[in-house]
Short mmCIF file of C-alpha atoms in Angstrom, two decimals:
data_model
loop_
_atom_site.label_atom_id
_atom_site.label_comp_id
_atom_site.label_asym_id
_atom_site.label_seq_id
_atom_site.Cartn_x
_atom_site.Cartn_y
_atom_site.Cartn_z
CA MET A 20 -18.79 -34.39 32.57
CA PHE A 21 -18.91 -30.65 33.06
CA GLY A 22 -21.02 -30.29 29.94
CA ASP A 23 -24.02 -31.47 31.95
CA ILE A 24 -23.95 -28.50 34.29
CA PRO A 25 -26.56 -26.04 33.05
CA GLY A 26 -25.20 -22.62 32.22
CA LEU A 27 -21.64 -23.79 31.70
CA ALA A 28 -21.77 -24.79 28.04
CA SER A 29 -21.53 -21.65 25.94
CA PRO A 30 -24.40 -21.20 23.49
CA PHE A 31 -21.95 -19.37 21.26
CA ALA A 32 -19.73 -22.39 20.80
CA GLU A 33 -22.63 -24.14 19.13
CA LEU A 34 -23.27 -21.13 16.91
CA ARG A 35 -19.64 -20.98 15.91
CA ARG A 36 -19.63 -24.64 15.03
CA LEU A 37 -22.76 -24.14 12.94
CA GLU A 38 -21.23 -21.20 11.11
CA GLN A 39 -18.13 -23.23 10.37
CA GLU A 40 -20.18 -26.13 9.09
CA LEU A 41 -22.27 -23.88 6.87
CA ASP A 42 -19.14 -22.27 5.51
CA GLU A 43 -17.76 -25.65 4.61
CA MET A 44 -21.02 -26.78 3.05
CA PHE A 45 -21.83 -23.79 0.96
CA GLY A 46 -18.29 -22.91 0.27
CA SER A 47 -17.96 -19.29 1.03
CA THR A 48 -14.83 -20.27 -0.85
CA VAL A 49 -14.51 -22.86 -3.57
CA TRP A 50 -11.80 -24.52 -1.54
CA SER A 51 -13.57 -25.63 1.56
CA GLY A 52 -13.58 -29.36 1.79
CA GLY A 53 -10.64 -29.65 -0.60
CA ILE A 54 -8.52 -32.73 -0.04
CA ARG A 55 -5.57 -30.56 1.01
CA SER A 56 -7.53 -28.03 3.02
CA LEU A 57 -6.64 -27.50 6.66
CA PRO A 58 -8.98 -26.79 9.55
CA PRO A 59 -9.81 -23.14 10.19
CA GLY A 60 -7.38 -21.43 12.50
CA THR A 61 -4.31 -23.20 11.10
CA PHE A 62 -1.17 -21.07 10.99
CA PRO A 63 -0.56 -19.28 8.72
CA ALA A 64 -3.94 -18.03 7.51
CA VAL A 65 -4.14 -17.77 3.73
CA ASN A 66 -6.14 -15.56 1.36
CA VAL A 67 -6.04 -16.11 -2.38
CA GLY A 68 -7.26 -13.63 -4.97
CA THR A 69 -7.30 -13.87 -8.74
CA THR A 70 -7.40 -11.45 -11.65
CA PRO A 71 -7.48 -12.47 -15.31
CA ASP A 72 -3.70 -12.26 -15.56
CA LYS A 73 -2.42 -13.30 -12.15
CA VAL A 74 -3.06 -15.11 -8.89
CA ALA A 75 -2.05 -13.51 -5.59
CA VAL A 76 -1.55 -15.58 -2.44
CA TYR A 77 -1.35 -13.80 0.92
CA LEU A 78 0.10 -15.69 3.87
CA PHE A 79 -0.48 -14.10 7.26
CA ALA A 80 2.79 -15.16 8.87
CA PRO A 81 3.95 -12.49 11.32
CA GLY A 82 7.33 -12.65 12.96
CA ILE A 83 9.06 -15.11 10.66
CA ASP A 84 12.40 -14.83 8.95
CA PRO A 85 11.46 -14.81 5.26
CA LYS A 86 14.80 -16.44 4.40
CA THR A 87 13.73 -19.62 6.15
CA LEU A 88 10.59 -19.93 4.03
CA GLU A 89 10.58 -22.59 1.39
CA ILE A 90 8.18 -21.87 -1.44
CA THR A 91 7.79 -24.33 -4.30
CA LEU A 92 5.36 -24.41 -7.17
CA GLN A 93 4.86 -27.69 -8.95
CA GLN A 94 2.46 -27.16 -11.82
CA ASN A 95 -0.42 -25.50 -9.97
CA LEU A 96 0.38 -26.80 -6.51
CA LEU A 97 1.97 -24.18 -4.29
CA SER A 98 3.74 -25.47 -1.16
CA ILE A 99 4.97 -23.19 1.55
CA SER A 100 6.87 -24.44 4.55
CA GLY A 101 8.76 -22.69 7.25
CA ARG A 102 9.30 -22.29 10.93
CA ARG A 103 8.29 -19.67 13.39
CA GLU A 104 10.38 -19.23 16.50
CA VAL A 105 8.66 -17.48 19.34
CA PRO A 106 11.34 -16.51 21.86
CA VAL A 107 10.47 -17.57 25.40
CA GLU A 108 11.34 -15.14 28.14
CA GLN A 109 13.38 -16.62 30.95
CA ASN A 110 12.20 -16.43 34.56
CA ALA A 111 8.78 -15.30 33.48
CA THR A 112 5.34 -16.57 34.32
CA TYR A 113 3.23 -17.12 31.22
CA TYR A 114 -0.48 -16.43 31.45
CA ARG A 115 -1.37 -16.83 27.80
CA LYS A 116 0.36 -18.61 24.95
CA GLU A 117 -1.97 -18.31 22.01
CA ARG A 118 0.57 -17.57 19.31
CA PHE A 119 1.72 -20.35 17.03
CA SER A 120 5.25 -21.60 17.44
CA GLY A 121 7.04 -24.29 15.45
CA GLU A 122 7.01 -25.65 11.95
CA PHE A 123 4.25 -25.12 9.47
CA ARG A 124 3.40 -26.23 5.97
CA ARG A 125 0.56 -25.34 3.67
CA VAL A 126 -0.24 -26.66 0.22
CA ILE A 127 -2.52 -24.60 -1.97
CA SER A 128 -4.09 -25.57 -5.31
CA LEU A 129 -3.97 -22.62 -7.65
CA PRO A 130 -5.92 -22.35 -10.90
CA GLU A 131 -4.54 -24.71 -13.54
CA ASP A 132 -3.35 -22.00 -15.88
CA VAL A 133 -0.58 -20.51 -13.70
CA GLU A 134 2.94 -20.29 -15.05
CA PRO A 135 5.27 -21.94 -12.53
CA ASP A 136 8.32 -20.02 -13.71
CA ARG A 137 6.77 -16.59 -13.30
CA VAL A 138 6.50 -16.28 -9.54
CA ASP A 139 7.37 -13.38 -7.32
CA ALA A 140 7.34 -13.29 -3.49
CA LYS A 141 7.79 -10.56 -0.92
CA TYR A 142 7.36 -10.07 2.83
CA THR A 143 5.80 -6.91 4.27
CA ASP A 144 4.48 -6.30 7.80
CA GLY A 145 4.23 -10.02 8.47
CA VAL A 146 2.41 -10.91 5.27
CA VAL A 147 4.02 -13.01 2.53
CA GLN A 148 2.63 -12.08 -0.85
CA ILE A 149 3.22 -14.55 -3.66
CA THR A 150 2.17 -13.48 -7.14
CA VAL A 151 1.99 -16.00 -9.96
CA GLN A 152 1.28 -14.98 -13.55
CA ARG A 153 -1.35 -16.82 -15.55
CA ARG A 154 -1.01 -17.97 -19.12
CA ALA A 155 -2.18 -15.47 -21.68
CA ALA A 156 -4.54 -17.96 -23.31
CA ALA A 157 -6.67 -18.02 -20.20
CA GLN A 158 -7.23 -14.30 -20.23
CA PRO A 159 -10.53 -13.26 -21.69
CA ARG A 160 -10.22 -11.93 -25.22
CA GLN A 161 -12.42 -9.18 -26.53
CA ILE A 162 -14.05 -10.30 -29.73
CA GLU A 163 -15.01 -7.49 -31.97
CA ILE A 164 -18.12 -7.60 -34.08
CA HIS A 165 -17.68 -6.14 -37.55
CA MET B 212 -14.39 -4.20 -6.32
CA ALA B 213 -11.33 -4.46 -4.19
CA THR B 214 -10.09 -1.40 -2.43
CA GLN B 215 -6.72 -0.86 -0.84
CA GLN B 216 -7.95 -1.32 2.69
CA ASP B 217 -9.99 -4.39 1.98
CA ILE B 218 -8.23 -7.52 3.08
CA THR B 219 -10.71 -9.81 1.41
CA PRO B 220 -10.68 -9.58 -2.33
CA ARG B 221 -14.24 -9.55 -3.62
CA ALA B 222 -15.82 -9.83 -7.02
CA GLY B 223 -17.57 -6.83 -8.52
CA ASN B 224 -20.54 -8.53 -10.19
CA GLY B 225 -23.70 -9.47 -8.37
CA ASP B 226 -24.15 -13.16 -8.98
CA SER B 227 -25.42 -15.51 -6.31
CA THR B 228 -21.92 -16.49 -5.20
CA GLN B 229 -21.19 -12.86 -4.73
CA GLU B 230 -24.27 -12.35 -2.60
CA ARG B 231 -23.28 -15.26 -0.47
CA ARG B 232 -19.81 -13.89 -0.11
CA ASP B 233 -21.15 -10.48 0.82
CA ARG B 234 -23.38 -11.95 3.45
CA SER B 235 -20.58 -13.94 5.01
CA SER B 236 -18.21 -11.00 4.91
CA ARG B 237 -20.78 -8.73 6.52
CA ALA B 238 -21.36 -11.24 9.25
CA SER B 239 -17.66 -11.40 9.99
CA GLU B 240 -16.88 -7.72 9.48
CA ALA B 241 -16.38 -7.69 13.23
CA ALA B 242 -12.81 -7.12 14.36
CA LEU B 243 -10.38 -10.02 14.53
CA ARG B 244 -9.06 -10.94 17.94
CA PRO B 245 -5.30 -11.18 17.59
CA PRO B 246 -3.66 -14.13 19.38
CA VAL B 247 -1.41 -13.01 22.25
CA ASP B 248 1.31 -14.29 24.54
CA ILE B 249 1.40 -12.63 27.95
CA CYS B 250 4.11 -13.13 30.52
CA GLU B 251 5.16 -11.48 33.75
CA THR B 252 8.54 -10.93 35.35
CA ASP B 253 9.54 -8.94 38.43
CA GLN B 254 10.03 -5.93 36.19
CA GLY B 255 6.67 -5.94 34.46
CA ILE B 256 4.37 -7.54 31.97
CA THR B 257 5.17 -8.29 28.35
CA LEU B 258 2.45 -8.81 25.79
CA CYS B 259 3.05 -10.01 22.22
CA ALA B 260 0.26 -9.91 19.64
CA ASP B 261 0.14 -11.18 16.07
CA MET B 262 -1.24 -8.48 13.81
CA PRO B 263 -0.09 -9.34 10.29
CA GLY B 264 -0.58 -6.68 7.63
CA VAL B 265 -0.57 -3.81 10.12
CA SER B 266 2.02 -1.09 9.65
CA ARG B 267 3.09 1.29 12.39
CA ASP B 268 0.90 4.15 11.22
CA ARG B 269 -2.20 1.94 11.22
CA LEU B 270 -1.70 0.73 14.76
CA SER B 271 -3.14 2.33 17.86
CA LEU B 272 -2.59 1.60 21.53
CA GLN B 273 -4.89 3.28 23.98
CA VAL B 274 -5.04 3.29 27.74
CA THR B 275 -8.36 4.43 29.18
CA GLY B 276 -8.54 4.14 32.93
CA ASN B 277 -7.13 0.70 33.50
CA MET B 278 -8.06 -0.67 30.08
CA LEU B 279 -5.47 -1.21 27.39
CA MET B 280 -6.84 -1.45 23.88
CA LEU B 281 -4.86 -2.65 20.89
CA GLU B 282 -6.28 -1.76 17.53
CA GLY B 283 -4.86 -2.07 14.05
CA THR B 284 -5.92 -2.07 10.43
CA ALA B 285 -4.31 -4.40 7.97
CA GLN B 286 -3.59 -3.27 4.48
CA LEU B 287 -2.79 -5.59 1.62
CA GLU B 288 -1.64 -4.79 -1.84
CA LEU B 289 -4.60 -5.82 -3.97
CA ALA B 290 -5.02 -5.59 -7.69
CA ASP B 291 -8.09 -4.06 -9.31
CA GLN B 292 -10.99 -6.41 -9.96
CA MET B 293 -9.49 -9.11 -7.83
CA GLN B 294 -11.82 -11.98 -7.00
CA ALA B 295 -11.52 -14.03 -3.86
CA LEU B 296 -10.70 -17.67 -4.41
CA HIS B 297 -10.21 -18.35 -0.73
CA ALA B 298 -10.17 -16.24 2.40
CA ASP B 299 -9.21 -17.41 5.88
CA VAL B 300 -8.99 -13.78 6.96
CA ARG B 301 -12.22 -11.87 6.37
CA SER B 302 -11.73 -8.64 8.22
CA THR B 303 -9.18 -5.88 8.15
CA THR B 304 -9.44 -4.75 11.75
CA TYR B 305 -7.78 -6.26 14.78
CA ARG B 306 -8.97 -5.29 18.22
CA ARG B 307 -8.43 -6.61 21.71
CA THR B 308 -8.78 -5.09 25.15
CA PHE B 309 -7.07 -6.01 28.42
CA ALA B 310 -7.68 -4.86 31.96
CA LEU B 311 -4.51 -3.68 33.68
CA SER B 312 -3.85 -3.70 37.38
CA ASN B 313 -2.77 -0.89 39.69
CA GLU B 314 0.88 -1.76 40.09
CA LEU B 315 1.50 -1.24 36.37
CA GLU B 316 2.86 2.06 35.16
CA THR B 317 0.60 2.85 32.24
CA ASP B 318 2.45 6.03 31.34
CA LYS B 319 5.64 4.11 30.75
CA ILE B 320 4.35 1.58 28.26
CA ASP B 321 6.80 0.72 25.54
CA ALA B 322 5.52 -0.68 22.25
CA HIS B 323 7.38 -2.07 19.31
CA LEU B 324 6.04 -3.43 16.00
CA LYS B 325 8.08 -5.65 13.72
CA ASP B 326 6.93 -7.88 10.87
CA GLY B 327 3.36 -7.85 12.12
CA VAL B 328 4.23 -8.73 15.72
CA LEU B 329 3.42 -6.13 18.35
CA THR B 330 5.41 -6.28 21.59
CA VAL B 331 4.15 -4.20 24.50
CA ARG B 332 6.11 -3.86 27.73
CA ILE B 333 4.34 -2.48 30.76
CA PRO B 334 6.67 -1.85 33.72
CA LYS B 335 5.65 -2.25 37.35
CA ARG B 336 6.01 0.68 39.72
CA ALA B 337 9.38 0.39 41.36
CA GLU B 338 7.97 0.51 44.87
CA LEU B 339 5.53 -2.26 44.07
CA ARG B 340 7.99 -4.70 42.54
CA PRO B 341 8.30 -7.88 44.56
CA ARG B 342 11.24 -7.94 46.96
CA HIS B 343 13.05 -11.14 47.48
CA ILE B 344 13.49 -11.87 51.14
CA GLU B 345 16.57 -13.79 52.00
CA VAL B 346 16.32 -16.28 54.77
CA GLN B 347 19.41 -16.04 56.93
CA ALA B 348 20.79 -19.25 58.25
CA SER B 349 21.66 -18.95 61.89
#
């Protein structure tokens, strides 16, 4: 209804949508469009980086109690679930409530060569860092020429 | 070539994927806008902002005139030669500005950072706090 009023629809919204679509199409990451992928903006945001010997997963989850996090790794499927409580101030008028509150769950496919029993997790400044070691066989070997 | 400050792990070689990644990371090098909750009581205004990865020494709060600017740089522990497999977050800087109003005491702002959540309390001037007027029953 209001979309018909000239000057009201933001031209930037269309640009943003286009950018998102392009990202999903060309895969600025190999993951976009994955069957378990979640729409952009889902809490918590996740970055994944790899080196030849390990995979590091960064979860941007500020203000959570790390003890309530449940992290499981089944073969190469990493599941993280937890809850974020955002305390509500009594007798206050809220103008903005943009921060996520409630339960969350993310499932991430890691490379196939991770070792599920060699996982390490820590929480610093609101970021959960999960490091999983990869199997030695997958690491590139230097072949010497005699 | 991942550096300490770089939130987005990137590959070091210049293949086409890398170029694409560079282009997209350049385009989004702009600061992230942290999500906030803002509420008001009789005492003042409380603002909470999510800034994961920011430590106290990488956070800055500035009041210029009646503008309050939050700025922070996230730092992740990245290994050498780390390649990005996926990145929801593609910038290391958070920035957001708010206009304050006159009844707020900007020199008495109290800020607190814990686990990536910034809480800012801005008190109202005592003389400008709302007074509750009791209606006397006759």
